[in-house]
């Protein structure tokens, strides 16, 4: 029976059209990346207050919980993947921001990393910690981004000198922590990266090695050099602050 003002209703079931890849990618990022809120600035997550030790948020899920979520996500559980995104976004942003030093680019790389991780979930081994696996993807994206901007400097070689005092073991205030990281920022990028992964993220040497695509022994050597370089920078900064002798 015809309705007033229109033709006969069509009760046939419509077959949904398959979304193109570009649309699915936009849907994925908009679904899993939270909108601006009280913990963001212009939609960009605020980096956590840095510290050489104890910078990891204790409220975050344990490593085994993240691995369990990743295992569920491998089976197609998108709710579990969304939980992974919420649990690791801030730490991932912190890591990328510290690598490239630009908030908007870091935010873009966070989304790119999650899209790549979603596609690569089948290759994740749940027996291993999830965050180092995710950070490996993020680091590769960040290095590609940096290579497009400028060539990477070669890592300086040399025999490690005798052990220097570890600045991470000093009793320091929150302001001192911030100053330590500002000073560390002036170091070679790989020194800064290894310090952040080991002290800021609390990763083991083996986990740092996974992210940096090297082995635990090289990580320990790199940490030694990074601590020594940081200690030297801190001593120079302290000497500059000393009043002139009278």
PDB file of C-alpha atoms in Angstrom:
ATOM      1  CA  UNK A   1       0.000   0.000   0.000  1.00  0.00           C
ATOM      2  CA  UNK A   2       1.400   3.387  -0.992  1.00  0.00           C
ATOM      3  CA  UNK A   3       2.124   5.925   1.785  1.00  0.00           C
ATOM      4  CA  UNK A   4       1.124   9.581   1.480  1.00  0.00           C
ATOM      5  CA  UNK A   5       3.946  11.755   0.129  1.00  0.00           C
ATOM      6  CA  UNK A   6       6.117   8.860  -0.988  1.00  0.00           C
ATOM      7  CA  UNK A   7       6.313   5.546  -2.753  1.00  0.00           C
ATOM      8  CA  UNK A   8       5.991   2.065  -1.377  1.00  0.00           C
ATOM      9  CA  UNK A   9       8.377   1.173   1.438  1.00  0.00           C
ATOM     10  CA  UNK A  10      11.337  -1.060   0.502  1.00  0.00           C
ATOM     11  CA  UNK A  11      11.655  -3.813   3.127  1.00  0.00           C
ATOM     12  CA  UNK A  12      14.526  -5.591   1.397  1.00  0.00           C
ATOM     13  CA  UNK A  13      17.653  -6.135   3.527  1.00  0.00           C
ATOM     14  CA  UNK A  14      20.588  -4.052   2.308  1.00  0.00           C
ATOM     15  CA  UNK A  15      23.994  -5.731   2.128  1.00  0.00           C
ATOM     16  CA  UNK A  16      26.614  -3.506   3.798  1.00  0.00           C
ATOM     17  CA  UNK A  17      29.426  -2.486   1.478  1.00  0.00           C
ATOM     18  CA  UNK A  18      32.993  -3.376   2.376  1.00  0.00           C
ATOM     19  CA  UNK A  19      34.925  -0.384   3.678  1.00  0.00           C
ATOM     20  CA  UNK A  20      38.082   0.590   1.803  1.00  0.00           C
ATOM     21  CA  UNK A  21      41.381   0.307   3.696  1.00  0.00           C
ATOM     22  CA  UNK A  22      41.657   4.079   4.229  1.00  0.00           C
ATOM     23  CA  UNK A  23      38.208   4.238   5.840  1.00  0.00           C
ATOM     24  CA  UNK A  24      38.935   1.231   8.070  1.00  0.00           C
ATOM     25  CA  UNK A  25      42.171   2.883   9.233  1.00  0.00           C
ATOM     26  CA  UNK A  26      40.365   6.112  10.132  1.00  0.00           C
ATOM     27  CA  UNK A  27      37.689   4.107  11.954  1.00  0.00           C
ATOM     28  CA  UNK A  28      40.348   2.204  13.884  1.00  0.00           C
ATOM     29  CA  UNK A  29      42.207   5.301  15.058  1.00  0.00           C
ATOM     30  CA  UNK A  30      39.060   7.233  15.929  1.00  0.00           C
ATOM     31  CA  UNK A  31      37.657   4.252  17.846  1.00  0.00           C
ATOM     32  CA  UNK A  32      40.719   3.539  19.953  1.00  0.00           C
ATOM     33  CA  UNK A  33      42.294   6.996  20.415  1.00  0.00           C
ATOM     34  CA  UNK A  34      40.471   8.916  23.136  1.00  0.00           C
ATOM     35  CA  UNK A  35      39.108  12.430  22.421  1.00  0.00           C
ATOM     36  CA  UNK A  36      40.494  15.496  24.221  1.00  0.00           C
ATOM     37  CA  UNK A  37      39.791  15.428  27.933  1.00  0.00           C
ATOM     38  CA  UNK A  38      41.100  16.701  31.281  1.00  0.00           C
ATOM     39  CA  UNK A  39      44.334  14.716  30.895  1.00  0.00           C
ATOM     40  CA  UNK A  40      45.192  16.184  27.508  1.00  0.00           C
ATOM     41  CA  UNK A  41      46.387  19.508  26.111  1.00  0.00           C
ATOM     42  CA  UNK A  42      44.805  20.354  22.758  1.00  0.00           C
ATOM     43  CA  UNK A  43      44.061  16.663  22.373  1.00  0.00           C
ATOM     44  CA  UNK A  44      47.680  15.639  23.079  1.00  0.00           C
ATOM     45  CA  UNK A  45      48.321  13.522  26.216  1.00  0.00           C
ATOM     46  CA  UNK A  46      50.409  15.384  28.752  1.00  0.00           C
ATOM     47  CA  UNK A  47      53.768  13.669  29.297  1.00  0.00           C
ATOM     48  CA  UNK A  48      54.201  12.243  32.783  1.00  0.00           C
ATOM     49  CA  UNK A  49      56.642  13.979  35.113  1.00  0.00           C
ATOM     50  CA  UNK A  50      59.993  12.414  34.232  1.00  0.00           C
ATOM     51  CA  UNK A  51      62.322  10.788  36.742  1.00  0.00           C
ATOM     52  CA  UNK A  52      65.331   8.569  36.241  1.00  0.00           C
ATOM     53  CA  UNK A  53      63.820   5.995  38.542  1.00  0.00           C
ATOM     54  CA  UNK A  54      60.203   5.288  39.401  1.00  0.00           C
ATOM     55  CA  UNK A  55      58.638   7.079  36.435  1.00  0.00           C
ATOM     56  CA  UNK A  56      56.308   4.184  35.646  1.00  0.00           C
ATOM     57  CA  UNK A  57      52.698   4.725  36.676  1.00  0.00           C
ATOM     58  CA  UNK A  58      51.920   2.119  39.322  1.00  0.00           C
ATOM     59  CA  UNK A  59      48.240   2.131  38.320  1.00  0.00           C
ATOM     60  CA  UNK A  60      48.997   0.708  34.879  1.00  0.00           C
ATOM     61  CA  UNK A  61      48.201  -2.967  34.250  1.00  0.00           C
ATOM     62  CA  UNK A  62      50.990  -5.416  34.972  1.00  0.00           C
ATOM     63  CA  UNK A  63      53.007  -6.814  32.086  1.00  0.00           C
ATOM     64  CA  UNK A  64      51.199 -10.155  32.274  1.00  0.00           C
ATOM     65  CA  UNK A  65      47.822  -8.363  32.166  1.00  0.00           C
ATOM     66  CA  UNK A  66      48.836  -6.543  28.985  1.00  0.00           C
ATOM     67  CA  UNK A  67      49.988  -9.823  27.455  1.00  0.00           C
ATOM     68  CA  UNK A  68      46.632 -11.400  28.328  1.00  0.00           C
ATOM     69  CA  UNK A  69      44.794  -8.490  26.688  1.00  0.00           C
ATOM     70  CA  UNK A  70      46.999  -8.840  23.619  1.00  0.00           C
ATOM     71  CA  UNK A  71      46.207 -12.561  23.477  1.00  0.00           C
ATOM     72  CA  UNK A  72      42.477 -11.767  23.506  1.00  0.00           C
ATOM     73  CA  UNK A  73      43.002  -9.099  20.855  1.00  0.00           C
ATOM     74  CA  UNK A  74      44.725 -11.690  18.667  1.00  0.00           C
ATOM     75  CA  UNK A  75      41.451 -13.637  18.732  1.00  0.00           C
ATOM     76  CA  UNK A  76      39.575 -10.625  17.368  1.00  0.00           C
ATOM     77  CA  UNK A  77      38.490  -9.057  20.667  1.00  0.00           C
ATOM     78  CA  UNK A  78      38.468  -5.346  19.779  1.00  0.00           C
ATOM     79  CA  UNK A  79      37.426  -4.402  23.325  1.00  0.00           C
ATOM     80  CA  UNK A  80      40.659  -5.970  24.569  1.00  0.00           C
ATOM     81  CA  UNK A  81      42.660  -4.040  21.972  1.00  0.00           C
ATOM     82  CA  UNK A  82      40.947  -0.818  23.026  1.00  0.00           C
ATOM     83  CA  UNK A  83      41.991  -1.576  26.616  1.00  0.00           C
ATOM     84  CA  UNK A  84      45.579  -2.071  25.413  1.00  0.00           C
ATOM     85  CA  UNK A  85      45.468   1.319  23.718  1.00  0.00           C
ATOM     86  CA  UNK A  86      44.125   3.057  26.824  1.00  0.00           C
ATOM     87  CA  UNK A  87      46.698   1.378  29.057  1.00  0.00           C
ATOM     88  CA  UNK A  88      49.740   2.191  26.930  1.00  0.00           C
ATOM     89  CA  UNK A  89      48.972   5.476  25.129  1.00  0.00           C
ATOM     90  CA  UNK A  90      50.581   7.804  27.689  1.00  0.00           C
ATOM     91  CA  UNK A  91      53.785   5.784  27.955  1.00  0.00           C
ATOM     92  CA  UNK A  92      53.991   5.387  24.197  1.00  0.00           C
ATOM     93  CA  UNK A  93      53.520   9.135  23.703  1.00  0.00           C
ATOM     94  CA  UNK A  94      56.202   9.861  26.309  1.00  0.00           C
ATOM     95  CA  UNK A  95      58.659   7.562  24.558  1.00  0.00           C
ATOM     96  CA  UNK A  96      57.997   8.972  21.088  1.00  0.00           C
ATOM     97  CA  UNK A  97      58.005  12.573  22.281  1.00  0.00           C
ATOM     98  CA  UNK A  98      61.378  12.047  23.919  1.00  0.00           C
ATOM     99  CA  UNK A  99      62.742  10.499  20.731  1.00  0.00           C
ATOM    100  CA  UNK A 100      61.614  13.186  18.288  1.00  0.00           C
ATOM    101  CA  UNK A 101      60.930  16.225  20.507  1.00  0.00           C
ATOM    102  CA  UNK A 102      57.730  17.354  18.747  1.00  0.00           C
ATOM    103  CA  UNK A 103      54.331  16.805  20.363  1.00  0.00           C
ATOM    104  CA  UNK A 104      52.139  16.798  17.249  1.00  0.00           C
ATOM    105  CA  UNK A 105      54.463  14.438  15.387  1.00  0.00           C
ATOM    106  CA  UNK A 106      54.592  12.191  18.459  1.00  0.00           C
ATOM    107  CA  UNK A 107      50.793  12.083  18.584  1.00  0.00           C
ATOM    108  CA  UNK A 108      50.657  11.132  14.895  1.00  0.00           C
ATOM    109  CA  UNK A 109      53.237   8.400  15.466  1.00  0.00           C
ATOM    110  CA  UNK A 110      51.231   7.049  18.428  1.00  0.00           C
ATOM    111  CA  UNK A 111      48.245   6.501  16.147  1.00  0.00           C
ATOM    112  CA  UNK A 112      50.463   5.065  13.411  1.00  0.00           C
ATOM    113  CA  UNK A 113      52.012   2.665  15.921  1.00  0.00           C
ATOM    114  CA  UNK A 114      48.649   1.372  17.119  1.00  0.00           C
ATOM    115  CA  UNK A 115      47.431   0.868  13.548  1.00  0.00           C
ATOM    116  CA  UNK A 116      50.607  -1.110  12.741  1.00  0.00           C
ATOM    117  CA  UNK A 117      50.352  -3.064  16.003  1.00  0.00           C
ATOM    118  CA  UNK A 118      46.735  -3.971  15.239  1.00  0.00           C
ATOM    119  CA  UNK A 119      47.774  -5.345  11.858  1.00  0.00           C
ATOM    120  CA  UNK A 120      50.777  -7.202  13.322  1.00  0.00           C
ATOM    121  CA  UNK A 121      49.029  -8.776  16.330  1.00  0.00           C
ATOM    122  CA  UNK A 122      49.313 -12.209  14.770  1.00  0.00           C
ATOM    123  CA  UNK A 123      53.109 -11.985  15.067  1.00  0.00           C
ATOM    124  CA  UNK A 124      53.094 -11.054  18.767  1.00  0.00           C
ATOM    125  CA  UNK A 125      54.254 -13.796  21.147  1.00  0.00           C
ATOM    126  CA  UNK A 126      52.116 -13.609  24.350  1.00  0.00           C
ATOM    127  CA  UNK A 127      54.925 -15.316  26.272  1.00  0.00           C
ATOM    128  CA  UNK A 128      56.910 -12.071  25.980  1.00  0.00           C
ATOM    129  CA  UNK A 129      56.077  -8.662  27.525  1.00  0.00           C
ATOM    130  CA  UNK A 130      53.751  -6.566  25.381  1.00  0.00           C
ATOM    131  CA  UNK A 131      55.205  -3.075  25.880  1.00  0.00           C
ATOM    132  CA  UNK A 132      58.709  -3.810  24.522  1.00  0.00           C
ATOM    133  CA  UNK A 133      57.061  -5.333  21.437  1.00  0.00           C
ATOM    134  CA  UNK A 134      54.886  -2.224  21.008  1.00  0.00           C
ATOM    135  CA  UNK A 135      57.830   0.123  21.606  1.00  0.00           C
ATOM    136  CA  UNK A 136      59.823  -1.731  18.934  1.00  0.00           C
ATOM    137  CA  UNK A 137      57.143  -0.836  16.386  1.00  0.00           C
ATOM    138  CA  UNK A 138      57.040   2.743  17.671  1.00  0.00           C
ATOM    139  CA  UNK A 139      60.813   3.139  17.553  1.00  0.00           C
ATOM    140  CA  UNK A 140      60.970   1.911  13.964  1.00  0.00           C
ATOM    141  CA  UNK A 141      58.314   4.461  12.964  1.00  0.00           C
ATOM    142  CA  UNK A 142      60.137   7.235  14.840  1.00  0.00           C
ATOM    143  CA  UNK A 143      63.467   6.426  13.191  1.00  0.00           C
ATOM    144  CA  UNK A 144      61.836   6.445   9.760  1.00  0.00           C
ATOM    145  CA  UNK A 145      60.351   9.833  10.634  1.00  0.00           C
ATOM    146  CA  UNK A 146      63.730  11.187  11.759  1.00  0.00           C
ATOM    147  CA  UNK A 147      65.519   9.818   8.704  1.00  0.00           C
ATOM    148  CA  UNK A 148      63.113  11.771   6.540  1.00  0.00           C
ATOM    149  CA  UNK A 149      64.144  14.939   8.386  1.00  0.00           C
ATOM    150  CA  UNK A 150      67.882  14.509   8.821  1.00  0.00           C
ATOM    151  CA  UNK A 151      70.570  11.801   8.773  1.00  0.00           C
ATOM    152  CA  UNK A 152      71.278  10.082  12.079  1.00  0.00           C
ATOM    153  CA  UNK A 153      74.649  10.807  13.657  1.00  0.00           C
ATOM    154  CA  UNK A 154      76.953   7.801  14.112  1.00  0.00           C
ATOM    155  CA  UNK A 155      77.228   6.515  17.653  1.00  0.00           C
ATOM    156  CA  UNK A 156      80.604   7.574  19.092  1.00  0.00           C
ATOM    157  CA  UNK A 157      82.959   4.690  19.727  1.00  0.00           C
ATOM    158  CA  UNK A 158      85.506   4.275  22.477  1.00  0.00           C
ATOM    159  CA  UNK A 159      86.520   2.120  25.393  1.00  0.00           C
ATOM    160  CA  UNK A 160      84.356   2.722  28.492  1.00  0.00           C
ATOM    161  CA  UNK A 161      86.166   4.569  31.248  1.00  0.00           C
ATOM    162  CA  UNK A 162      86.093   3.511  34.915  1.00  0.00           C
ATOM    163  CA  UNK A 163      82.672   3.538  36.509  1.00  0.00           C
ATOM    164  CA  UNK A 164      81.278   6.967  37.272  1.00  0.00           C
ATOM    165  CA  UNK A 165      78.702   7.622  39.992  1.00  0.00           C
ATOM    166  CA  UNK A 166      75.202   6.770  38.852  1.00  0.00           C
ATOM    167  CA  UNK A 167      73.042   9.935  38.962  1.00  0.00           C
ATOM    168  CA  UNK A 168      69.930   7.763  39.137  1.00  0.00           C
ATOM    169  CA  UNK A 169      70.944   6.611  42.605  1.00  0.00           C
ATOM    170  CA  UNK A 170      71.113  10.124  44.012  1.00  0.00           C
ATOM    171  CA  UNK A 171      68.368  11.376  46.298  1.00  0.00           C
ATOM    172  CA  UNK A 172      66.800  14.162  44.275  1.00  0.00           C
ATOM    173  CA  UNK A 173      63.648  16.253  44.283  1.00  0.00           C
ATOM    174  CA  UNK A 174      61.032  16.458  41.539  1.00  0.00           C
ATOM    175  CA  UNK A 175      62.744  19.577  40.156  1.00  0.00           C
ATOM    176  CA  UNK A 176      66.056  17.734  40.190  1.00  0.00           C
ATOM    177  CA  UNK A 177      64.474  14.907  38.200  1.00  0.00           C
ATOM    178  CA  UNK A 178      63.268  17.368  35.583  1.00  0.00           C
ATOM    179  CA  UNK A 179      66.723  18.950  35.431  1.00  0.00           C
ATOM    180  CA  UNK A 180      68.337  15.532  34.999  1.00  0.00           C
ATOM    181  CA  UNK A 181      66.175  14.804  31.975  1.00  0.00           C
ATOM    182  CA  UNK A 182      66.738  18.257  30.504  1.00  0.00           C
ATOM    183  CA  UNK A 183      70.462  17.593  30.793  1.00  0.00           C
ATOM    184  CA  UNK A 184      70.091  14.076  29.372  1.00  0.00           C
ATOM    185  CA  UNK A 185      68.299  15.586  26.386  1.00  0.00           C
ATOM    186  CA  UNK A 186      71.619  17.151  25.333  1.00  0.00           C
ATOM    187  CA  UNK A 187      73.296  13.745  25.078  1.00  0.00           C
ATOM    188  CA  UNK A 188      73.595  11.599  21.966  1.00  0.00           C
ATOM    189  CA  UNK A 189      70.054  10.426  21.004  1.00  0.00           C
ATOM    190  CA  UNK A 190      70.881   6.764  21.704  1.00  0.00           C
ATOM    191  CA  UNK A 191      72.239   7.643  25.148  1.00  0.00           C
ATOM    192  CA  UNK A 192      69.041   9.504  25.927  1.00  0.00           C
ATOM    193  CA  UNK A 193      66.922   6.656  24.589  1.00  0.00           C
ATOM    194  CA  UNK A 194      68.642   3.938  26.604  1.00  0.00           C
ATOM    195  CA  UNK A 195      68.426   6.020  29.800  1.00  0.00           C
ATOM    196  CA  UNK A 196      64.708   6.618  29.321  1.00  0.00           C
ATOM    197  CA  UNK A 197      63.882   3.000  28.519  1.00  0.00           C
ATOM    198  CA  UNK A 198      65.905   1.651  31.447  1.00  0.00           C
ATOM    199  CA  UNK A 199      65.123   4.238  34.135  1.00  0.00           C
ATOM    200  CA  UNK A 200      61.998   5.999  32.885  1.00  0.00           C
ATOM    201  CA  UNK A 201      60.120   2.917  31.675  1.00  0.00           C
ATOM    202  CA  UNK A 202      61.729   0.477  34.090  1.00  0.00           C
ATOM    203  CA  UNK A 203      62.526  -2.034  31.337  1.00  0.00           C
ATOM    204  CA  UNK A 204      65.116  -4.733  31.953  1.00  0.00           C
ATOM    205  CA  UNK A 205      68.322  -4.740  29.907  1.00  0.00           C
ATOM    206  CA  UNK A 206      66.878  -7.582  27.821  1.00  0.00           C
ATOM    207  CA  UNK A 207      63.663  -5.633  27.161  1.00  0.00           C
ATOM    208  CA  UNK A 208      65.635  -2.511  26.239  1.00  0.00           C
ATOM    209  CA  UNK A 209      67.640  -4.678  23.846  1.00  0.00           C
ATOM    210  CA  UNK A 210      64.413  -5.838  22.196  1.00  0.00           C
ATOM    211  CA  UNK A 211      63.259  -2.266  21.625  1.00  0.00           C
ATOM    212  CA  UNK A 212      66.650  -1.026  20.407  1.00  0.00           C
ATOM    213  CA  UNK A 213      67.250  -4.135  18.265  1.00  0.00           C
ATOM    214  CA  UNK A 214      70.505  -5.108  19.928  1.00  0.00           C
ATOM    215  CA  UNK A 215      71.577  -7.460  22.745  1.00  0.00           C
ATOM    216  CA  UNK A 216      71.654  -7.066  26.525  1.00  0.00           C
ATOM    217  CA  UNK A 217      75.451  -6.771  26.655  1.00  0.00           C
ATOM    218  CA  UNK A 218      75.426  -3.838  24.225  1.00  0.00           C
ATOM    219  CA  UNK A 219      72.663  -2.229  26.282  1.00  0.00           C
ATOM    220  CA  UNK A 220      74.799  -2.457  29.423  1.00  0.00           C
ATOM    221  CA  UNK A 221      77.765  -0.895  27.612  1.00  0.00           C
ATOM    222  CA  UNK A 222      75.506   1.820  26.217  1.00  0.00           C
ATOM    223  CA  UNK A 223      74.071   2.485  29.681  1.00  0.00           C
ATOM    224  CA  UNK A 224      77.587   2.769  31.085  1.00  0.00           C
ATOM    225  CA  UNK A 225      78.559   5.330  28.452  1.00  0.00           C
ATOM    226  CA  UNK A 226      75.277   7.209  28.830  1.00  0.00           C
ATOM    227  CA  UNK A 227      75.611   7.465  32.628  1.00  0.00           C
ATOM    228  CA  UNK A 228      79.210   8.592  32.269  1.00  0.00           C
ATOM    229  CA  UNK A 229      78.257  11.244  29.685  1.00  0.00           C
ATOM    230  CA  UNK A 230      75.338  12.438  31.816  1.00  0.00           C
ATOM    231  CA  UNK A 231      77.511  12.651  34.910  1.00  0.00           C
ATOM    232  CA  UNK A 232      80.035  14.728  32.967  1.00  0.00           C
ATOM    233  CA  UNK A 233      77.294  17.089  31.776  1.00  0.00           C
ATOM    234  CA  UNK A 234      75.957  17.463  35.317  1.00  0.00           C
ATOM    235  CA  UNK A 235      79.416  18.256  36.692  1.00  0.00           C
ATOM    236  CA  UNK A 236      79.952  20.897  34.012  1.00  0.00           C
ATOM    237  CA  UNK A 237      76.558  22.431  34.768  1.00  0.00           C
ATOM    238  CA  UNK A 238      77.359  22.482  38.495  1.00  0.00           C
ATOM    239  CA  UNK A 239      80.736  24.120  37.830  1.00  0.00           C
ATOM    240  CA  UNK A 240      79.041  26.872  35.829  1.00  0.00           C
ATOM    241  CA  UNK A 241      76.746  27.617  38.767  1.00  0.00           C
ATOM    242  CA  UNK A 242      79.597  27.994  41.262  1.00  0.00           C
ATOM    243  CA  UNK A 243      80.301  31.607  42.274  1.00  0.00           C
ATOM    244  CA  UNK A 244      83.705  32.884  41.132  1.00  0.00           C
ATOM    245  CA  UNK A 245      86.506  32.544  43.677  1.00  0.00           C
ATOM    246  CA  UNK A 246      87.391  35.747  45.498  1.00  0.00           C
TER     247      UNK A 246
END
